[in-house]
Amino acid sequence: MVAISVIIPVYNVEDYLAQCLDSIRNQSFRDIEIICVNDGSTDRSPEILTQYSLKDERISIINQHNQGLAATRNNGLKRAKGDYVYFIDSDDYLELDALERLHDNIVSNDSDMVLFKFQTVDDSHNVHKRGVEFKIDKIFGDIDYDNFTFTYGDVKRHVMNSAFSACLKLYKRDFIKDTIFPIGLNFEDVPVHVKLMLEAERLSFVPESFYNYRSNPDSILNSSANGFDIFKVIDMVEDYIRQNGYYEELENEFIFFKIAQILVYLKSEDSDEYFQKAKGEFEKITIKDKKTIKKYARRGYELVLNSRDIVEYHSKNNNKKPKKNNKKTKYSLKKVFNSIRNIKF
């Protein structure tokens, strides 16, 4: 038995994989296993994995045909033997004391998962705006987070309107072992994040940026991400909170979540087909308390409802000219993430 299982989905990241692996191998916390799931890479990633596995016996490799990020995480989780589980994307990297600090926190608090922050970096190691992250320290202030737990009820905004990424949590394996990331769906982190936040009996937090996020168009996340999937994800979240008795309590948070997410992918899809779908969804929404919906979201919501089509929407939205070609623009999930991180929740 090891303390932490680190799961690394790998797909065509030959330029960044070594840095990711080094950041895990060289952690100050040594009691780990490193499970690399090669999702049918066609570049030098498999060769790099083999080289590293020969240097470090803690590294194991699972090879599979290309199935996507969700299936890759699921397969890694099935193999995990650690008391705790951590996911990292193979084009990003951790600060070297990250797992030690997170392990200390989750053990001392006996929490189901510990949340932490991230920072965005470029290839020159310049740090940029963090964007949408866990700002739990703004709720609780300067306290001893190694001896402090909370539940979703204390941080309701973070259930559906914060950082969704699986890479920003260390999980107790007994808590997450039966979790399945939905296969064949973009934004698969979202329903998993909501479910686990609500089900955790004890949450904890480390108010530091251990995760270095880097945008990379060639990563496992770069599947021509289909923005229409966000409607399926929203339905999954709504079904879950209704079926499990959370909807009434979290209705305002859910409405904000629904509007904000639809607006993000309206920008990336930029098609009248998506616009009409968004308008239909907005027509179902009744905002009971406008104070719970951020100004930018209310404005976008009203613009969509008061526009006939994507052309009129663009015209009203800061007088921006619509694109001549309304064919669906292909955006990688990480490019879309760059749009999200510029939104202030």
mmCIF file of C-alpha atoms in Angstrom:
data_model
loop_
_atom_site.group_PDB
_atom_site.id
_atom_site.type_symbol
_atom_site.label_atom_id
_atom_site.label_comp_id
_atom_site.label_asym_id
_atom_site.label_seq_id
_atom_site.Cartn_x
_atom_site.Cartn_y
_atom_site.Cartn_z
ATOM 1 C CA MET A 1 0.000 0.000 0.000
ATOM 2 C CA VAL A 2 1.235 3.497 -0.837
ATOM 3 C CA ALA A 3 0.015 6.813 0.486
ATOM 4 C CA ILE A 4 -0.847 8.577 -2.783
ATOM 5 C CA SER A 5 -1.692 7.307 -6.259
ATOM 6 C CA VAL A 6 -0.885 9.945 -8.872
ATOM 7 C CA ILE A 7 -2.813 9.395 -12.110
ATOM 8 C CA ILE A 8 -1.479 11.044 -15.271
ATOM 9 C CA PRO A 9 -3.516 10.851 -18.504
ATOM 10 C CA VAL A 10 -1.090 11.135 -21.432
ATOM 11 C CA TYR A 11 -1.869 12.031 -25.027
ATOM 12 C CA ASN A 12 0.625 13.575 -27.472
ATOM 13 C CA VAL A 13 2.480 15.788 -24.995
ATOM 14 C CA GLU A 14 6.086 15.019 -25.887
ATOM 15 C CA ASP A 15 7.157 18.640 -25.389
ATOM 16 C CA TYR A 16 5.860 18.857 -21.811
ATOM 17 C CA LEU A 17 5.681 15.319 -20.457
ATOM 18 C CA ALA A 18 9.180 15.253 -18.957
ATOM 19 C CA GLN A 19 8.532 18.392 -16.924
ATOM 20 C CA CYS A 20 5.270 16.954 -15.616
ATOM 21 C CA LEU A 21 6.903 13.647 -14.667
ATOM 22 C CA ASP A 22 9.863 15.392 -13.043
ATOM 23 C CA SER A 23 7.524 17.507 -10.947
ATOM 24 C CA ILE A 24 5.926 14.318 -9.605
ATOM 25 C CA ARG A 25 9.079 12.169 -9.261
ATOM 26 C CA ASN A 26 10.854 14.924 -7.358
ATOM 27 C CA GLN A 27 8.088 15.651 -4.877
ATOM 28 C CA SER A 28 9.288 16.069 -1.308
ATOM 29 C CA PHE A 29 6.630 13.473 -0.434
ATOM 30 C CA ARG A 30 8.052 10.160 -1.677
ATOM 31 C CA ASP A 31 5.438 7.540 -0.766
ATOM 32 C CA ILE A 32 3.608 7.581 -4.082
ATOM 33 C CA GLU A 33 2.825 5.463 -7.105
ATOM 34 C CA ILE A 34 2.697 7.145 -10.518
ATOM 35 C CA ILE A 35 0.140 5.663 -12.904
ATOM 36 C CA CYS A 36 0.601 6.936 -16.462
ATOM 37 C CA VAL A 37 -2.281 6.102 -18.804
ATOM 38 C CA ASN A 38 -1.182 6.468 -22.420
ATOM 39 C CA ASP A 39 -4.326 7.223 -24.398
ATOM 40 C CA GLY A 40 -3.077 6.089 -27.803
ATOM 41 C CA SER A 41 -0.412 8.768 -28.249
ATOM 42 C CA THR A 42 1.122 8.982 -31.731
ATOM 43 C CA ASP A 43 4.139 11.143 -30.846
ATOM 44 C CA ARG A 44 7.169 10.356 -28.634
ATOM 45 C CA SER A 45 5.125 10.293 -25.416
ATOM 46 C CA PRO A 46 5.183 6.455 -25.096
ATOM 47 C CA GLU A 47 8.970 6.433 -25.523
ATOM 48 C CA ILE A 48 9.372 9.102 -22.849
ATOM 49 C CA LEU A 49 7.141 7.134 -20.478
ATOM 50 C CA THR A 50 9.247 4.011 -20.997
ATOM 51 C CA GLN A 51 12.474 5.911 -20.330
ATOM 52 C CA TYR A 52 11.089 7.314 -17.078
ATOM 53 C CA SER A 53 9.683 3.984 -15.925
ATOM 54 C CA LEU A 54 13.169 2.496 -16.225
ATOM 55 C CA LYS A 55 14.541 5.272 -14.015
ATOM 56 C CA ASP A 56 11.809 5.158 -11.373
ATOM 57 C CA GLU A 57 10.150 1.946 -10.228
ATOM 58 C CA ARG A 58 7.212 3.923 -8.871
ATOM 59 C CA ILE A 59 6.084 4.612 -12.443
ATOM 60 C CA SER A 60 3.725 2.181 -14.169
ATOM 61 C CA ILE A 61 2.257 2.531 -17.661
ATOM 62 C CA ILE A 62 -1.176 1.597 -18.943
ATOM 63 C CA ASN A 63 -1.480 1.627 -22.732
ATOM 64 C CA GLN A 64 -4.905 1.904 -24.328
ATOM 65 C CA HIS A 65 -6.358 2.900 -27.662
ATOM 66 C CA ASN A 66 -7.585 6.475 -27.776
ATOM 67 C CA GLN A 67 -10.682 6.784 -25.577
ATOM 68 C CA GLY A 68 -10.544 10.341 -24.275
ATOM 69 C CA LEU A 69 -9.825 11.963 -20.941
ATOM 70 C CA ALA A 70 -12.741 10.537 -18.953
ATOM 71 C CA ALA A 71 -11.997 6.909 -19.819
ATOM 72 C CA THR A 72 -8.306 7.510 -19.178
ATOM 73 C CA ARG A 73 -8.966 8.814 -15.671
ATOM 74 C CA ASN A 74 -11.407 5.974 -14.983
ATOM 75 C CA ASN A 75 -8.835 3.362 -16.008
ATOM 76 C CA GLY A 76 -6.163 4.967 -13.855
ATOM 77 C CA LEU A 77 -8.504 5.093 -10.872
ATOM 78 C CA LYS A 78 -9.243 1.369 -11.203
ATOM 79 C CA ARG A 79 -5.508 0.669 -10.896
ATOM 80 C CA ALA A 80 -4.915 3.019 -7.953
ATOM 81 C CA LYS A 81 -3.851 1.430 -4.641
ATOM 82 C CA GLY A 82 -3.021 4.503 -2.581
ATOM 83 C CA ASP A 83 -4.854 5.802 0.440
ATOM 84 C CA TYR A 84 -5.328 9.010 -1.559
ATOM 85 C CA VAL A 85 -5.669 9.833 -5.252
ATOM 86 C CA TYR A 86 -4.371 12.771 -7.239
ATOM 87 C CA PHE A 87 -4.947 13.565 -10.941
ATOM 88 C CA ILE A 88 -2.617 15.792 -12.966
ATOM 89 C CA ASP A 89 -2.751 16.719 -16.654
ATOM 90 C CA SER A 90 0.416 15.709 -18.455
ATOM 91 C CA ASP A 91 1.218 19.153 -19.863
ATOM 92 C CA ASP A 92 1.060 20.839 -16.449
ATOM 93 C CA TYR A 93 3.258 20.487 -13.359
ATOM 94 C CA LEU A 94 3.187 20.753 -9.574
ATOM 95 C CA GLU A 95 5.239 22.690 -7.084
ATOM 96 C CA LEU A 96 7.638 20.242 -5.441
ATOM 97 C CA ASP A 97 6.127 20.456 -1.960
ATOM 98 C CA ALA A 98 2.527 20.149 -3.185
ATOM 99 C CA LEU A 99 1.792 16.526 -2.293
ATOM 100 C CA GLU A 100 3.468 16.816 1.103
ATOM 101 C CA ARG A 101 1.438 19.866 2.049
ATOM 102 C CA LEU A 102 -1.799 18.380 0.729
ATOM 103 C CA HIS A 103 -1.190 15.029 2.402
ATOM 104 C CA ASP A 104 -0.488 16.714 5.744
ATOM 105 C CA ASN A 105 -3.732 18.658 5.428
ATOM 106 C CA ILE A 106 -6.017 15.805 4.393
ATOM 107 C CA VAL A 107 -4.619 13.490 7.094
ATOM 108 C CA SER A 108 -4.746 16.010 9.926
ATOM 109 C CA ASN A 109 -8.308 16.951 8.985
ATOM 110 C CA ASP A 110 -9.440 13.432 8.028
ATOM 111 C CA SER A 111 -11.198 15.122 5.109
ATOM 112 C CA ASP A 112 -12.682 13.441 2.050
ATOM 113 C CA MET A 113 -10.859 15.832 -0.236
ATOM 114 C CA VAL A 114 -8.640 18.874 0.064
ATOM 115 C CA LEU A 115 -8.975 21.773 -2.379
ATOM 116 C CA PHE A 116 -6.237 24.162 -3.455
ATOM 117 C CA LYS A 117 -5.414 26.914 -5.935
ATOM 118 C CA PHE A 118 -3.597 27.110 -9.259
ATOM 119 C CA GLN A 119 -1.656 29.592 -11.316
ATOM 120 C CA THR A 120 -1.390 29.954 -15.074
ATOM 121 C CA VAL A 121 2.115 29.855 -16.534
ATOM 122 C CA ASP A 122 3.625 30.193 -19.979
ATOM 123 C CA ASP A 123 6.615 28.348 -21.415
ATOM 124 C CA SER A 124 8.939 30.985 -19.963
ATOM 125 C CA HIS A 125 7.587 30.302 -16.454
ATOM 126 C CA ASN A 126 5.878 33.685 -16.291
ATOM 127 C CA VAL A 127 2.875 33.620 -13.973
ATOM 128 C CA HIS A 128 -0.361 35.094 -15.242
ATOM 129 C CA LYS A 129 -3.801 35.771 -13.818
ATOM 130 C CA ARG A 130 -5.187 32.800 -11.892
ATOM 131 C CA GLY A 131 -8.832 33.316 -12.883
ATOM 132 C CA VAL A 132 -11.641 31.115 -11.573
ATOM 133 C CA GLU A 133 -10.292 29.321 -8.511
ATOM 134 C CA PHE A 134 -11.167 28.331 -4.971
ATOM 135 C CA LYS A 135 -11.312 31.543 -2.959
ATOM 136 C CA ILE A 136 -12.287 29.809 0.236
ATOM 137 C CA ASP A 137 -9.779 31.831 2.243
ATOM 138 C CA LYS A 138 -11.878 34.898 1.474
ATOM 139 C CA ILE A 139 -14.768 33.219 3.270
ATOM 140 C CA PHE A 140 -12.945 31.940 6.353
ATOM 141 C CA GLY A 141 -9.989 34.319 6.502
ATOM 142 C CA ASP A 142 -6.533 33.683 7.943
ATOM 143 C CA ILE A 143 -6.926 30.522 10.042
ATOM 144 C CA ASP A 144 -5.091 27.239 10.587
ATOM 145 C CA TYR A 145 -6.361 25.288 7.576
ATOM 146 C CA ASP A 146 -4.510 22.157 8.669
ATOM 147 C CA ASN A 147 -7.003 21.945 11.520
ATOM 148 C CA PHE A 148 -10.214 23.114 9.886
ATOM 149 C CA THR A 149 -12.940 21.399 7.885
ATOM 150 C CA PHE A 150 -16.202 22.537 6.338
ATOM 151 C CA THR A 151 -19.009 21.289 4.108
ATOM 152 C CA TYR A 152 -20.630 22.506 0.912
ATOM 153 C CA GLY A 153 -23.144 24.469 2.978
ATOM 154 C CA ASP A 154 -20.358 26.772 4.130
ATOM 155 C CA VAL A 155 -19.127 27.440 0.580
ATOM 156 C CA LYS A 156 -22.227 27.103 -1.614
ATOM 157 C CA ARG A 157 -20.842 29.275 -4.423
ATOM 158 C CA HIS A 158 -17.992 26.828 -4.925
ATOM 159 C CA VAL A 159 -20.312 23.898 -5.619
ATOM 160 C CA MET A 160 -21.281 25.089 -9.103
ATOM 161 C CA ASN A 161 -19.538 28.400 -9.728
ATOM 162 C CA SER A 162 -15.851 27.851 -9.099
ATOM 163 C CA ALA A 163 -12.969 25.672 -10.335
ATOM 164 C CA PHE A 164 -14.239 22.306 -11.585
ATOM 165 C CA SER A 165 -10.932 20.649 -12.460
ATOM 166 C CA ALA A 166 -10.136 17.273 -10.917
ATOM 167 C CA CYS A 167 -6.493 18.410 -10.805
ATOM 168 C CA LEU A 168 -7.181 20.892 -7.997
ATOM 169 C CA LYS A 169 -8.083 18.324 -5.342
ATOM 170 C CA LEU A 170 -6.447 15.489 -3.453
ATOM 171 C CA TYR A 171 -9.037 12.795 -2.767
ATOM 172 C CA LYS A 172 -9.379 10.078 -0.174
ATOM 173 C CA ARG A 173 -9.491 6.917 -2.324
ATOM 174 C CA ASP A 174 -12.298 5.335 -0.292
ATOM 175 C CA PHE A 175 -14.346 8.444 -1.051
ATOM 176 C CA ILE A 176 -13.688 8.595 -4.804
ATOM 177 C CA LYS A 177 -13.109 4.938 -5.725
ATOM 178 C CA ASP A 178 -16.618 4.386 -7.140
ATOM 179 C CA THR A 179 -16.628 7.669 -9.075
ATOM 180 C CA ILE A 180 -16.949 7.408 -12.850
ATOM 181 C CA PHE A 181 -16.101 10.313 -15.109
ATOM 182 C CA PRO A 182 -18.771 10.372 -17.864
ATOM 183 C CA ILE A 183 -17.277 8.969 -21.072
ATOM 184 C CA GLY A 184 -17.765 10.622 -24.454
ATOM 185 C CA LEU A 185 -18.589 13.984 -22.955
ATOM 186 C CA ASN A 186 -16.584 17.179 -22.852
ATOM 187 C CA PHE A 187 -16.408 19.033 -19.513
ATOM 188 C CA GLU A 188 -16.642 15.717 -17.658
ATOM 189 C CA ASP A 189 -15.064 17.286 -14.566
ATOM 190 C CA VAL A 190 -18.149 19.390 -13.913
ATOM 191 C CA PRO A 191 -20.769 16.836 -12.781
ATOM 192 C CA VAL A 192 -18.099 14.908 -10.855
ATOM 193 C CA HIS A 193 -17.029 18.074 -9.016
ATOM 194 C CA VAL A 194 -20.625 18.956 -8.076
ATOM 195 C CA LYS A 195 -21.408 15.431 -6.871
ATOM 196 C CA LEU A 196 -18.268 15.106 -4.750
ATOM 197 C CA MET A 197 -18.586 18.583 -3.230
ATOM 198 C CA LEU A 198 -22.109 17.757 -2.088
ATOM 199 C CA GLU A 199 -21.343 14.257 -0.856
ATOM 200 C CA ALA A 200 -18.195 15.066 1.111
ATOM 201 C CA GLU A 201 -18.723 14.922 4.861
ATOM 202 C CA ARG A 202 -15.550 16.927 5.457
ATOM 203 C CA LEU A 203 -13.820 19.273 3.036
ATOM 204 C CA SER A 204 -10.517 20.986 3.684
ATOM 205 C CA PHE A 205 -8.416 23.618 1.946
ATOM 206 C CA VAL A 206 -4.856 24.793 1.449
ATOM 207 C CA PRO A 207 -4.811 28.467 0.337
ATOM 208 C CA GLU A 208 -1.782 28.157 -1.947
ATOM 209 C CA SER A 209 -1.195 27.771 -5.684
ATOM 210 C CA PHE A 210 0.505 24.403 -6.087
ATOM 211 C CA TYR A 211 -0.734 23.673 -9.613
ATOM 212 C CA ASN A 212 0.907 25.227 -12.657
ATOM 213 C CA TYR A 213 -1.595 25.275 -15.503
ATOM 214 C CA ARG A 214 -0.356 25.729 -19.050
ATOM 215 C CA SER A 215 -2.444 26.008 -22.189
ATOM 216 C CA ASN A 216 -1.373 23.412 -24.740
ATOM 217 C CA PRO A 217 -3.280 22.855 -28.024
ATOM 218 C CA ASP A 218 -1.824 19.354 -28.468
ATOM 219 C CA SER A 219 -2.817 17.882 -25.105
ATOM 220 C CA ILE A 220 -5.282 15.121 -24.300
ATOM 221 C CA LEU A 221 -7.833 17.894 -23.773
ATOM 222 C CA ASN A 222 -7.624 18.998 -27.379
ATOM 223 C CA SER A 223 -10.410 17.030 -28.889
ATOM 224 C CA SER A 224 -12.345 19.619 -30.969
ATOM 225 C CA ALA A 225 -14.376 20.280 -27.850
ATOM 226 C CA ASN A 226 -18.081 20.360 -28.603
ATOM 227 C CA GLY A 227 -19.670 23.302 -26.792
ATOM 228 C CA PHE A 228 -23.091 21.687 -27.172
ATOM 229 C CA ASP A 229 -22.023 19.189 -24.525
ATOM 230 C CA ILE A 230 -22.468 21.905 -21.906
ATOM 231 C CA PHE A 231 -26.253 21.513 -22.252
ATOM 232 C CA LYS A 232 -25.920 17.803 -21.409
ATOM 233 C CA VAL A 233 -23.659 18.627 -18.475
ATOM 234 C CA ILE A 234 -26.113 21.210 -17.138
ATOM 235 C CA ASP A 235 -28.929 18.659 -17.388
ATOM 236 C CA MET A 236 -26.813 16.101 -15.526
ATOM 237 C CA VAL A 237 -26.124 18.575 -12.729
ATOM 238 C CA GLU A 238 -29.776 19.583 -12.482
ATOM 239 C CA ASP A 239 -30.957 15.973 -12.445
ATOM 240 C CA TYR A 240 -28.499 15.137 -9.685
ATOM 241 C CA ILE A 241 -29.360 18.037 -7.377
ATOM 242 C CA ARG A 242 -33.099 17.498 -7.903
ATOM 243 C CA GLN A 243 -32.989 13.740 -7.343
ATOM 244 C CA ASN A 244 -30.893 14.132 -4.223
ATOM 245 C CA GLY A 245 -32.876 16.948 -2.641
ATOM 246 C CA TYR A 246 -30.431 19.837 -3.113
ATOM 247 C CA TYR A 247 -32.267 21.869 -5.742
ATOM 248 C CA GLU A 248 -34.361 24.111 -3.510
ATOM 249 C CA GLU A 249 -31.349 24.997 -1.375
ATOM 250 C CA LEU A 250 -29.053 25.611 -4.357
ATOM 251 C CA GLU A 251 -31.527 27.000 -6.892
ATOM 252 C CA ASN A 252 -29.916 30.453 -7.138
ATOM 253 C CA GLU A 253 -26.440 28.960 -7.487
ATOM 254 C CA PHE A 254 -27.703 26.568 -10.162
ATOM 255 C CA ILE A 255 -29.357 29.341 -12.199
ATOM 256 C CA PHE A 256 -26.140 31.367 -12.137
ATOM 257 C CA PHE A 257 -24.186 28.259 -13.125
ATOM 258 C CA LYS A 258 -26.527 27.526 -16.034
ATOM 259 C CA ILE A 259 -26.467 31.062 -17.422
ATOM 260 C CA ALA A 260 -22.707 31.506 -17.002
ATOM 261 C CA GLN A 261 -21.761 28.202 -18.618
ATOM 262 C CA ILE A 262 -24.105 28.655 -21.586
ATOM 263 C CA LEU A 263 -22.687 32.136 -22.198
ATOM 264 C CA VAL A 264 -19.093 30.883 -22.142
ATOM 265 C CA TYR A 265 -19.719 28.355 -24.901
ATOM 266 C CA LEU A 266 -21.930 30.723 -26.861
ATOM 267 C CA LYS A 267 -18.705 32.639 -27.401
ATOM 268 C CA SER A 268 -16.707 29.597 -28.456
ATOM 269 C CA GLU A 269 -19.362 28.020 -30.689
ATOM 270 C CA ASP A 270 -20.458 31.306 -32.299
ATOM 271 C CA SER A 271 -23.236 29.696 -34.322
ATOM 272 C CA ASP A 272 -26.931 30.431 -34.677
ATOM 273 C CA GLU A 273 -27.707 26.788 -33.889
ATOM 274 C CA TYR A 274 -26.077 27.145 -30.488
ATOM 275 C CA PHE A 275 -27.670 30.576 -29.991
ATOM 276 C CA GLN A 276 -31.185 29.225 -30.569
ATOM 277 C CA LYS A 277 -30.521 26.353 -28.152
ATOM 278 C CA ALA A 278 -29.230 28.844 -25.574
ATOM 279 C CA LYS A 279 -32.250 31.092 -26.036
ATOM 280 C CA GLY A 280 -34.592 28.144 -25.550
ATOM 281 C CA GLU A 281 -32.853 27.251 -22.295
ATOM 282 C CA PHE A 282 -32.892 30.845 -21.063
ATOM 283 C CA GLU A 283 -36.632 31.063 -21.715
ATOM 284 C CA LYS A 284 -37.093 28.265 -19.147
ATOM 285 C CA ILE A 285 -35.271 30.248 -16.445
ATOM 286 C CA THR A 286 -36.944 32.473 -13.884
ATOM 287 C CA ILE A 287 -34.488 34.610 -11.958
ATOM 288 C CA LYS A 288 -36.001 35.014 -8.503
ATOM 289 C CA ASP A 289 -33.190 37.041 -6.955
ATOM 290 C CA LYS A 290 -31.143 39.172 -9.358
ATOM 291 C CA LYS A 291 -28.562 39.859 -6.645
ATOM 292 C CA THR A 292 -27.423 36.238 -6.865
ATOM 293 C CA ILE A 293 -26.600 36.550 -10.576
ATOM 294 C CA LYS A 294 -23.480 38.496 -11.497
ATOM 295 C CA LYS A 295 -24.017 41.558 -13.663
ATOM 296 C CA TYR A 296 -22.223 40.167 -16.724
ATOM 297 C CA ALA A 297 -24.408 37.041 -16.618
ATOM 298 C CA ARG A 298 -27.657 39.005 -16.274
ATOM 299 C CA ARG A 299 -26.631 41.206 -19.177
ATOM 300 C CA GLY A 300 -25.800 38.231 -21.406
ATOM 301 C CA TYR A 301 -28.994 36.468 -20.399
ATOM 302 C CA GLU A 302 -31.077 39.517 -21.330
ATOM 303 C CA LEU A 303 -29.183 40.053 -24.594
ATOM 304 C CA VAL A 304 -29.907 36.508 -25.703
ATOM 305 C CA LEU A 305 -33.599 36.746 -24.813
ATOM 306 C CA ASN A 306 -33.937 40.083 -26.614
ATOM 307 C CA SER A 307 -32.180 38.980 -29.818
ATOM 308 C CA ARG A 308 -33.680 37.049 -32.708
ATOM 309 C CA ASP A 309 -30.475 35.314 -33.795
ATOM 310 C CA ILE A 310 -26.715 35.279 -33.420
ATOM 311 C CA VAL A 311 -26.337 38.201 -35.807
ATOM 312 C CA GLU A 312 -28.568 40.475 -33.747
ATOM 313 C CA TYR A 313 -26.927 39.242 -30.562
ATOM 314 C CA HIS A 314 -23.492 40.257 -31.854
ATOM 315 C CA SER A 315 -24.852 43.597 -32.989
ATOM 316 C CA LYS A 316 -26.214 44.374 -29.534
ATOM 317 C CA ASN A 317 -23.238 42.951 -27.682
ATOM 318 C CA ASN A 318 -20.869 45.923 -27.661
ATOM 319 C CA ASN A 319 -21.617 46.492 -31.345
ATOM 320 C CA LYS A 320 -19.353 43.607 -32.316
ATOM 321 C CA LYS A 321 -19.621 42.509 -35.916
ATOM 322 C CA PRO A 322 -20.705 38.907 -36.356
ATOM 323 C CA LYS A 323 -18.410 36.512 -38.176
ATOM 324 C CA LYS A 324 -19.305 35.989 -41.825
ATOM 325 C CA ASN A 325 -18.970 32.248 -41.483
ATOM 326 C CA ASN A 326 -21.212 30.690 -38.848
ATOM 327 C CA LYS A 327 -19.668 27.229 -39.117
ATOM 328 C CA LYS A 328 -18.804 25.796 -35.734
ATOM 329 C CA THR A 329 -15.406 26.968 -34.590
ATOM 330 C CA LYS A 330 -13.342 24.189 -33.091
ATOM 331 C CA TYR A 331 -11.990 25.087 -29.709
ATOM 332 C CA SER A 332 -9.884 22.913 -27.482
ATOM 333 C CA LEU A 333 -11.128 22.497 -23.945
ATOM 334 C CA LYS A 334 -8.061 24.287 -22.681
ATOM 335 C CA LYS A 335 -8.676 27.260 -25.021
ATOM 336 C CA VAL A 336 -12.192 27.467 -23.661
ATOM 337 C CA PHE A 337 -10.721 27.312 -20.151
ATOM 338 C CA ASN A 338 -8.766 30.455 -21.017
ATOM 339 C CA SER A 339 -12.085 32.182 -21.652
ATOM 340 C CA ILE A 340 -13.475 30.966 -18.333
ATOM 341 C CA ARG A 341 -10.517 32.172 -16.325
ATOM 342 C CA ASN A 342 -11.135 35.734 -17.468
ATOM 343 C CA ILE A 343 -14.579 35.689 -15.872
ATOM 344 C CA LYS A 344 -14.727 37.019 -12.356
ATOM 345 C CA PHE A 345 -17.242 35.110 -10.237
#
